Coordinates of C-alpha atoms in Angstrom, one line a residue:
V18 CA -4.0 -7.2 29.6
Q19 CA -4.0 -5.0 26.5
L20 CA -4.2 -7.0 23.2
Q21 CA -3.5 -5.5 19.8
A22 CA -4.6 -7.5 16.7
S23 CA -3.3 -6.7 13.2
G24 CA -2.7 -8.3 9.8
G25 CA -6.2 -8.2 8.3
G26 CA -6.9 -7.0 4.8
L27 CA -8.4 -7.8 1.4
V28 CA -7.3 -11.0 -0.3
Q29 CA -8.6 -13.0 -3.2
A30 CA -9.9 -16.5 -2.6
G31 CA -7.1 -19.0 -2.4
G32 CA -4.8 -16.4 -0.9
S33 CA -3.1 -16.1 2.5
L34 CA -2.9 -13.7 5.4
R35 CA -1.2 -13.9 8.7
L36 CA -2.8 -12.3 11.7
S37 CA -0.9 -11.2 14.8
C38 CA -1.9 -10.4 18.3
V39 CA 0.5 -8.8 20.7
A40 CA 0.1 -8.1 24.4
S41 CA 1.4 -4.7 25.3
G42 CA 3.5 -4.0 28.5
A43 CA 5.6 -6.4 30.5
A44 CA 2.9 -7.4 33.0
S45 CA 0.4 -7.9 30.2
G46 CA 3.0 -10.1 28.4
R47 CA 3.6 -12.4 31.3
T48 CA -0.1 -12.8 31.9
F49 CA -0.8 -13.4 28.2
N50 CA 1.9 -16.1 28.1
N51 CA 0.3 -18.0 30.9
Y52 CA -3.2 -17.9 29.4
V53 CA -4.9 -20.0 26.8
R54 CA -4.9 -17.8 23.7
G55 CA -7.5 -18.0 20.9
W56 CA -9.0 -16.5 17.8
F57 CA -12.6 -15.9 17.2
R58 CA -14.4 -14.3 14.2
Q59 CA -17.6 -12.5 13.6
A60 CA -19.1 -12.2 10.1
P61 CA -21.8 -9.5 9.3
G62 CA -25.1 -10.5 10.8
K63 CA -23.7 -13.6 12.5
E64 CA -22.7 -14.4 16.0
R65 CA -19.0 -14.5 17.1
E66 CA -17.6 -18.0 16.5
F67 CA -14.5 -19.9 17.7
V68 CA -11.7 -20.3 15.1
A69 CA -8.6 -21.7 16.9
A70 CA -6.8 -21.8 20.2
I71 CA -3.5 -22.7 21.6
F72 CA -2.8 -23.8 25.2
R73 CA 0.1 -22.7 27.3
G74 CA 3.1 -24.9 27.9
G75 CA 3.2 -27.5 25.2
G76 CA 0.9 -25.5 22.9
F77 CA -1.8 -28.0 22.2
T78 CA -4.1 -26.6 19.5
Y79 CA -7.8 -26.7 18.7
Y80 CA -9.5 -25.7 15.5
T81 CA -13.0 -25.3 14.3
D82 CA -13.8 -27.9 11.6
S83 CA -14.2 -25.4 8.8
V84 CA -10.6 -24.1 9.1
K85 CA -8.7 -27.4 9.8
G86 CA -5.9 -27.9 7.3
R87 CA -6.0 -24.3 6.2
F88 CA -5.3 -22.3 9.3
T89 CA -2.5 -22.6 11.8
V90 CA -2.4 -21.0 15.2
S91 CA 1.0 -20.4 16.9
K92 CA 2.6 -18.4 19.7
D93 CA 5.8 -16.7 20.6
N94 CA 6.2 -16.2 24.3
A95 CA 9.4 -14.2 23.8
K96 CA 7.3 -11.6 21.9
S97 CA 4.1 -12.2 23.9
A98 CA 2.4 -12.9 20.6
L99 CA -0.2 -15.0 19.1
Y100 CA -0.5 -15.7 15.4
L101 CA -3.0 -17.1 12.9
Q102 CA -1.7 -18.2 9.5
M103 CA -4.6 -18.4 7.1
D104 CA -4.0 -20.2 3.8
N105 CA -6.4 -21.1 1.0
L106 CA -8.8 -18.5 2.2
K107 CA -12.4 -18.7 1.1
P108 CA -15.1 -16.0 0.9
E109 CA -16.9 -17.5 3.9
D110 CA -13.8 -16.7 6.0
T111 CA -14.7 -13.0 5.6
A112 CA -15.2 -11.6 9.1
V113 CA -13.7 -9.4 11.9
Y114 CA -11.1 -11.6 13.7
Y115 CA -10.5 -11.2 17.4
C116 CA -7.8 -12.5 19.6
A117 CA -8.5 -13.4 23.1
A118 CA -6.9 -14.9 26.3
G119 CA -8.4 -16.8 29.2
A120 CA -7.1 -18.1 32.5
R121 CA -9.6 -20.7 33.4
I122 CA -10.1 -22.4 30.1
I123 CA -10.1 -26.2 29.8
N124 CA -10.6 -28.5 26.9
S125 CA -14.4 -28.5 27.2
S126 CA -14.6 -24.7 27.2
V127 CA -12.0 -23.6 24.7
K128 CA -14.7 -22.8 22.1
T129 CA -16.8 -20.7 24.5
S130 CA -16.2 -17.0 24.1
S131 CA -17.6 -16.1 27.5
Q132 CA -14.7 -18.1 29.1
Y133 CA -12.1 -15.7 27.7
D134 CA -11.1 -12.8 29.9
Y135 CA -9.3 -10.4 27.5
W136 CA -10.0 -9.4 23.9
G137 CA -8.2 -7.5 21.2
Q138 CA -10.0 -4.9 19.1
G139 CA -10.5 -7.0 16.0
T140 CA -9.0 -6.9 12.5
L141 CA -11.1 -7.2 9.4
V142 CA -10.4 -10.0 6.9
T143 CA -12.2 -9.7 3.5
V144 CA -11.9 -12.5 1.0
S145 CA -13.1 -11.8 -2.5
S146 CA -14.3 -14.5 -4.9

């Protein structure tokens, strides 16, 4: 599965960005749509951390506490896409954001990066104060 993330950029604190992640190719798209899809981020000098995820089917969502109420994860199966709407951005949100997909993820493992099978290349989000 080939994943392509986009939408990063430079924004002032309080601003918004929308990240997108698209699976390329018909086979990749079908696989992507059947996987749990998530967003992680990695700030300079820090470990990669979970941000949000959305399950297949009904689309149950998970968020890390620091983004609840500000970020919204969504999916569009027709486009084999994953989105992350980020509002009220803060300087501490500055990081490279990665999209990912996993086949065997359950509720207890949704925040564990090693459980995800496929990763996009990352898109940089910079929030200035």
